[in-house]
Amino acid sequence: MKFLRSVFFFLLALCSVSAFAQSSSELKKRRDKLNEELEQLNNEYQETLSNKKSTLKQLNILKAKISLREEKIKTLNSEVRLLGNQINENTNTVHTLQGQLDQLKKEYAAMIVFAYHNQSAYNKLMFIFASQDFNQAYKRLTYLQQFANYRQRQAESIQGTQHELNTKITQLDKTKTQQSNLLKDQEKEKQNLGKERTSQQEVMNGLSKHQGELKQQQKRINQQIADNNRQIRRAIAREIEEARRKAEAEARAEAARAAAAARANAVAGKETAPVKAAPKAAATNSQLLNATPEFAKLSNDFMGNRGRLPWPVANGVVTQDFGITYIEGIKTDNPGIDIRTGQGATVRSVFGGEVTSVNNISGTYLVVIRHGEYFTAYANLRSVSVSKGQKVEVKTTLGTVATDGSTGETQVHFELYKGQTPVNPRSWLASQ
């Protein structure tokens, strides 16, 4: 029973260590990724400081840095909590091993005392020869052998427990050091976050002094968003109308076949059921866009990958989120997200589908892809490498990102629609 209990606790501890190692590795990987993105933003921000005026680019970079810094602090909190749990577990293990070691030493000391009183070979022989019969003598001899073996095992157990205890103490000290370093890093990040929020306010104040310039920049951004939306909605509307046309044509063809069959039966003098009226086309856009088995499966597959879709660029930071935002009272309603990336970065499809449109909007390209009843749109492309009607797979190259000549910003605009309704892409993309 004791053996089974020991095995159970050993396996439990092993699973706990494995889970800790996995979670710790994932958190460290995420922290390294955040550090890399923050370093990239720091370099970009330093470049903008040569401009005497506060610009939207500076503000966007600071907003992105603050967002990443907050996420890094959350990651550090998770790591600290994880290490705290590990420290508690290791502390409990150390106390348990220390208790076991003390008990083993106590038992071993008792055996040493017993062995001391019976250390001479004469006493052992007398113990055996004093037996009443051969069977008892054999049992006493076996007992002495077992006692000697037990002493050996106890000595080995003491050594093994002592070694395990030393290992756990070393591991505990190492974990405490790691936790201490993370706490220092966390405090440093909080200080950096405070400085960046102060810088953000300074940039906001600077922007307020150049309200006219700011309004012009924001007006241009809003106009570009409106142009993109108009083209995207046209592309989606065309797909819905085409699906409706096909559904109606198929309904008419089915009605014609039924009428022809009825006439043939009448000529042959056979009774036939009355011809049914042509069925109505699908009532909803969702039904129209999922009218074929191929598109229905594509919709289900796309929906099944929610939260796991790859990003439209390999590396990037969100600078403008989905929804309504205000900058110095200027409203922007973003139906997607803006992702800052490196110059000349490749834009790729987030899922398999068919290219429904490729448009040139004020010198940059917009690509719309259909995934059943879902659509994804990729705007601000300098060049494109796909054409309308082309089938694409996940991560198919669509083109390269354009860089704004006036602001120096390189970012792709990404939107996601279910039918004609825009949805927040954040919840569909995989965690970076």
XYZ file of C-alpha atoms in Angstrom:
432
model
C 0.000 0.000 0.000
C 2.833 2.368 0.886
C 4.559 1.480 -2.365
C 1.448 2.315 -4.442
C 1.010 5.577 -2.573
C 4.635 6.503 -3.279
C 4.244 5.701 -6.962
C 1.068 7.818 -7.120
C 2.735 10.862 -5.575
C 5.783 10.404 -7.807
C 3.639 10.366 -10.958
C 1.636 13.357 -9.700
C 4.823 15.337 -9.114
C 6.151 14.296 -12.525
C 2.978 15.517 -14.272
C 3.104 18.776 -12.327
C 6.742 19.384 -13.313
C 5.944 18.555 -16.962
C 2.963 20.955 -17.014
C 5.057 23.653 -15.359
C 7.879 23.244 -17.875
C 5.462 23.431 -20.800
C 3.623 26.505 -19.502
C 6.857 28.208 -18.502
C 8.327 27.557 -21.949
C 5.249 28.987 -23.689
C 5.251 32.103 -21.509
C 8.971 32.676 -22.072
C 8.485 32.270 -25.826
C 5.672 34.852 -25.757
C 7.801 37.226 -23.634
C 10.694 36.955 -26.108
C 8.306 37.688 -28.979
C 6.971 40.780 -27.177
C 10.533 41.978 -26.515
C 11.322 41.614 -30.213
C 8.244 43.616 -31.244
C 8.946 46.302 -28.637
C 12.517 46.646 -29.885
C 11.232 47.093 -33.430
C 8.782 49.790 -32.311
C 11.492 51.533 -30.269
C 13.683 51.783 -33.381
C 10.794 53.161 -35.443
C 9.894 55.661 -32.739
C 13.468 56.938 -32.534
C 13.351 57.608 -36.276
C 10.221 59.736 -35.884
C 11.867 61.949 -33.234
C 13.888 63.696 -35.942
C 10.593 65.286 -37.008
C 10.016 68.441 -35.004
C 6.255 68.058 -35.161
C 4.243 65.443 -33.336
C 2.671 63.158 -35.925
C 0.023 60.466 -36.036
C 2.817 57.984 -36.687
C 4.417 58.806 -33.334
C 1.061 58.460 -31.616
C 0.293 55.137 -33.318
C 3.714 53.747 -32.393
C 3.276 54.814 -28.770
C -0.203 53.257 -28.647
C 1.224 50.022 -30.035
C 4.114 50.105 -27.550
C 1.747 50.694 -24.627
C -0.449 47.802 -25.755
C 2.558 45.470 -26.052
C 4.008 46.689 -22.755
C 0.730 45.962 -20.965
C 0.625 42.507 -22.518
C 4.223 41.857 -21.461
C 3.393 42.858 -17.877
C 0.470 40.398 -17.931
C 2.816 37.704 -19.248
C 5.314 38.470 -16.490
C 2.497 38.255 -13.924
C 1.604 34.800 -15.222
C 5.243 33.700 -15.070
C 5.628 35.022 -11.517
C 2.462 33.200 -10.405
C 3.648 30.016 -12.070
C 7.024 30.226 -10.355
C 5.294 31.003 -7.056
C 3.264 27.801 -7.356
C 6.436 25.881 -8.199
C 8.223 27.386 -5.177
C 5.352 26.295 -2.908
C 5.422 22.783 -4.370
C 9.195 22.518 -4.026
C 9.058 23.888 -0.473
C 6.472 21.266 0.493
C 8.572 18.567 -1.189
C 11.667 19.713 0.712
C 9.777 19.550 4.028
C 8.443 16.087 3.163
C 11.885 14.795 2.162
C 13.426 16.307 5.288
C 10.853 14.497 7.428
C 11.495 11.227 5.604
C 15.241 11.682 6.012
C 14.910 12.343 9.753
C 12.731 9.222 10.160
C 15.159 7.085 8.146
C 18.092 8.310 10.224
C 16.208 7.597 13.441
C 15.402 4.053 12.326
C 18.942 3.509 11.133
C 20.345 4.742 14.463
C 18.147 2.211 16.278
C 19.501 -0.558 14.066
C 23.080 0.547 14.723
C 22.474 0.354 18.474
C 20.941 -3.104 18.103
C 23.821 -4.220 15.887
C 26.337 -2.881 18.404
C 24.893 -5.044 21.149
C 25.016 -8.027 18.866
C 28.163 -7.232 16.948
C 30.309 -10.268 17.801
C 30.137 -13.375 15.676
C 29.999 -15.393 18.952
C 26.698 -13.747 19.958
C 25.240 -14.421 16.507
C 26.318 -18.059 16.639
C 24.917 -18.457 20.139
C 21.656 -16.898 18.908
C 21.465 -19.566 16.203
C 22.673 -22.533 18.291
C 20.225 -21.690 21.081
C 17.399 -22.683 18.722
C 15.114 -25.526 19.851
C 15.248 -27.268 16.478
C 16.702 -27.011 13.000
C 13.672 -25.172 11.625
C 13.989 -22.437 14.246
C 17.745 -22.202 13.635
C 17.100 -21.731 9.890
C 14.575 -18.999 10.598
C 17.031 -17.203 12.919
C 19.787 -17.397 10.308
C 17.410 -16.052 7.651
C 16.390 -13.248 10.028
C 20.020 -12.212 10.535
C 20.590 -12.149 6.782
C 17.420 -10.129 6.187
C 18.390 -7.725 8.947
C 21.799 -7.161 7.324
C 20.157 -6.605 3.917
C 17.626 -4.244 5.462
C 20.421 -2.207 7.031
C 22.067 -1.940 3.612
C 18.824 -0.821 1.981
C 18.193 1.739 4.722
C 21.678 3.194 4.227
C 21.069 3.422 0.475
C 17.642 4.976 1.051
C 19.185 7.614 3.323
C 21.761 8.453 0.655
C 19.114 8.604 -2.090
C 16.786 10.788 -0.029
C 19.663 13.084 0.915
C 20.602 13.450 -2.768
C 16.994 14.160 -3.774
C 16.674 16.679 -0.966
C 19.825 18.517 -2.080
C 18.551 18.549 -5.676
C 15.203 19.996 -4.629
C 16.882 22.658 -2.479
C 19.088 23.676 -5.434
C 16.032 23.757 -7.710
C 14.126 25.814 -5.148
C 16.943 28.373 -4.911
C 17.121 28.589 -8.716
C 13.352 29.119 -8.998
C 13.448 31.847 -6.356
C 16.228 33.594 -8.314
C 14.177 33.377 -11.509
C 11.155 34.815 -9.743
C 13.246 37.644 -8.299
C 14.604 38.506 -11.765
C 11.100 38.469 -13.245
C 9.832 40.778 -10.506
C 12.665 43.214 -11.293
C 11.816 43.015 -15.002
C 8.152 43.579 -14.174
C 8.952 46.694 -12.135
C 11.131 47.992 -14.987
C 8.305 47.454 -17.490
C 5.862 49.319 -15.254
C 8.260 52.273 -15.179
C 8.625 52.148 -18.980
C 4.853 51.984 -19.315
C 4.500 55.121 -17.199
C 7.068 56.957 -19.349
C 5.338 55.904 -22.564
C 1.957 57.086 -21.280
C 3.568 60.420 -20.452
C 5.084 60.556 -23.952
C 1.696 59.697 -25.423
C 0.129 62.648 -23.620
C 2.931 64.926 -24.836
C 2.376 63.785 -28.420
C -1.369 64.311 -27.996
C -0.662 67.849 -26.780
C 1.622 68.384 -29.757
C -1.018 67.142 -32.135
C -3.570 69.525 -30.659
C -1.288 72.410 -31.695
C -1.423 71.174 -35.269
C -5.134 70.489 -35.425
C -5.395 71.437 -39.086
C -2.632 69.067 -40.152
C -4.058 66.324 -37.957
C -7.508 66.728 -39.457
C -6.069 66.508 -42.934
C -4.226 63.285 -42.092
C -7.282 61.796 -40.418
C -9.536 62.921 -43.260
C -7.287 61.121 -45.722
C -7.319 57.967 -43.557
C -11.108 58.049 -43.224
C -11.477 58.576 -46.960
C -9.265 55.566 -47.636
C -11.327 53.471 -45.204
C -14.538 54.594 -46.947
C -13.103 53.737 -50.392
C -12.017 50.308 -49.166
C -15.407 49.615 -47.593
C -17.231 50.630 -50.747
C -15.186 48.249 -52.885
C -15.410 45.411 -50.361
C -19.185 45.706 -50.053
C -19.521 45.829 -53.837
C -17.482 42.645 -54.152
C -19.612 40.881 -51.523
C -22.859 42.169 -53.066
C -21.761 40.836 -56.465
C -21.142 37.400 -54.961
C -24.562 37.402 -53.291
C -26.272 38.546 -56.480
C -24.447 35.911 -58.521
C -25.494 33.229 -56.031
C -29.086 34.492 -56.192
C -29.031 34.461 -60.003
C -27.735 30.879 -60.061
C -30.349 29.764 -57.521
C -33.170 31.343 -59.527
C -31.871 29.896 -62.807
C -31.675 26.435 -61.275
C -35.206 26.808 -59.890
C -36.515 27.794 -63.329
C -34.687 24.903 -64.975
C -36.142 22.462 -62.448
C -39.639 23.811 -63.089
C -39.121 23.493 -66.861
C -37.969 19.873 -66.504
C -41.021 19.077 -64.394
C -43.355 20.721 -66.922
C -41.756 18.847 -69.833
C -42.144 15.561 -67.974
C -45.810 16.363 -67.304
C -46.460 17.096 -70.997
C -44.753 13.880 -72.063
C -46.882 11.878 -69.639
C -50.051 13.605 -70.905
C -49.262 12.677 -74.526
C -48.662 9.085 -73.444
C -51.955 9.085 -71.562
C -50.333 8.577 -68.211
C -51.502 10.210 -65.047
C -49.042 12.634 -63.559
C -48.868 14.766 -60.479
C -49.630 18.446 -60.955
C -46.604 20.579 -61.845
C -45.260 22.331 -58.796
C -44.504 26.017 -58.901
C -40.830 26.900 -59.203
C -39.326 27.025 -55.722
C -38.317 30.407 -54.434
C -34.656 31.314 -54.248
C -32.977 31.147 -50.838
C -34.339 33.868 -48.604
C -31.206 34.867 -46.731
C -27.713 35.887 -47.800
C -26.270 33.113 -45.645
C -28.324 30.490 -47.489
C -27.327 31.941 -50.843
C -23.616 32.024 -50.004
C -23.795 28.426 -48.714
C -26.001 27.153 -51.552
C -23.429 24.642 -52.846
C -21.825 21.817 -50.819
C -18.402 23.253 -51.657
C -19.162 26.682 -50.184
C -21.054 25.191 -47.209
C -18.000 23.076 -46.327
C -15.675 26.058 -46.807
C -17.822 28.135 -44.418
C -17.787 25.371 -41.781
C -14.023 24.890 -42.118
C -13.413 28.639 -41.825
C -15.636 28.919 -38.750
C -13.942 25.854 -37.235
C -10.590 27.659 -37.379
C -11.733 30.661 -35.356
C -8.887 31.738 -33.081
C -6.364 29.754 -35.156
C -6.151 31.700 -38.437
C -2.605 32.833 -39.318
C -1.902 36.560 -39.481
C -1.910 38.228 -42.916
C 1.770 39.125 -42.336
C 4.465 36.988 -40.710
C 5.450 39.718 -38.230
C 3.438 42.726 -37.185
C 1.864 44.830 -34.450
C -1.741 46.084 -34.388
C -1.707 49.886 -34.406
C -5.433 50.497 -34.887
C -8.082 48.159 -33.511
C -11.546 47.306 -34.761
C -14.344 49.758 -33.939
C -14.748 53.443 -33.176
C -11.852 55.519 -31.841
C -11.360 59.257 -31.237
C -8.145 61.267 -31.601
C -8.529 64.842 -30.418
C -12.259 64.600 -31.100
C -11.811 63.194 -34.616
C -13.862 60.018 -35.053
C -12.628 56.956 -36.931
C -14.808 53.884 -37.414
C -12.425 51.076 -38.323
C -14.181 47.971 -39.753
C -10.942 45.977 -39.467
C -7.474 46.241 -37.956
C -4.285 47.982 -39.092
C -1.107 45.934 -38.703
C 2.306 47.605 -38.763
C 5.009 45.489 -40.380
C 8.392 45.771 -42.117
C 8.942 47.480 -45.459
C 8.281 45.173 -48.407
C 6.619 42.564 -46.162
C 4.640 39.820 -47.882
C 0.864 39.761 -47.411
C -0.706 36.291 -47.351
C -4.177 34.783 -47.268
C -5.378 33.645 -43.839
C -7.445 30.757 -45.261
C -8.196 28.929 -48.480
C -10.794 30.404 -50.834
C -11.330 32.247 -54.105
C -10.244 35.780 -55.031
C -13.429 37.738 -55.791
C -11.872 41.106 -56.625
C -8.604 42.993 -57.023
C -8.943 46.804 -57.073
C -6.562 49.738 -57.342
C -7.572 52.385 -54.796
C -5.580 55.623 -54.952
C -2.388 53.850 -55.991
C -2.589 50.847 -53.636
C -4.356 47.534 -54.093
C -7.249 45.842 -52.313
C -7.729 42.054 -52.501
C -10.978 40.376 -51.387
C -11.179 36.593 -50.881
C -14.332 34.534 -50.400
C -14.397 31.622 -47.928
C -17.975 30.385 -48.319
C -20.134 32.963 -46.572
C -17.041 34.590 -45.030
C -14.863 37.191 -46.766
C -11.412 38.557 -45.922
C -10.023 41.820 -47.319
C -6.382 42.937 -47.548
C -5.802 46.637 -48.275
C -2.804 48.963 -48.777
C -0.850 46.574 -50.987
C 1.932 48.023 -53.132
C 1.759 45.093 -55.553
C -0.427 42.009 -56.065
C 0.390 38.502 -57.259
C -3.153 37.078 -57.586
C -6.068 37.751 -59.915
C -9.863 37.607 -59.750
C -11.249 34.072 -59.803
C -7.985 32.514 -58.634
C -8.132 29.744 -56.021
C -5.808 30.311 -53.057
C -4.681 28.223 -50.104
C -3.828 29.282 -46.567
C -0.727 31.539 -46.563
C -0.803 32.015 -50.355
C 1.173 35.180 -51.207
C -1.203 37.962 -52.275
C 1.338 40.777 -52.703
C 3.514 43.186 -50.710
C 2.629 45.971 -48.253
C 2.852 49.601 -49.322
C 4.732 52.263 -47.357
C 3.091 55.678 -46.910
C 5.428 58.272 -48.402
C 4.234 61.101 -46.141
C 4.330 59.275 -42.808
C 6.789 56.466 -43.530
C 4.351 53.919 -42.085
C 4.215 50.396 -43.498
C 0.995 48.689 -42.545
C -1.630 46.387 -44.004
C -5.338 46.925 -43.405
C -7.191 43.652 -42.762
C -10.965 43.120 -42.593
C -13.195 40.094 -42.050
C -16.884 39.811 -42.977
C -19.624 37.293 -42.373
C -21.850 37.996 -45.335
C -22.101 41.781 -45.420
C -21.429 42.230 -41.690
C -17.900 43.208 -40.556
C -16.593 41.283 -37.525
C -13.574 41.894 -35.307
C -10.657 39.931 -36.824
C -8.796 39.831 -33.485
C -10.891 36.942 -32.150
C -10.299 34.934 -35.329
C -6.516 35.309 -35.614
C -4.145 33.046 -33.699
C -2.239 34.415 -30.709
C 1.185 35.617 -31.768
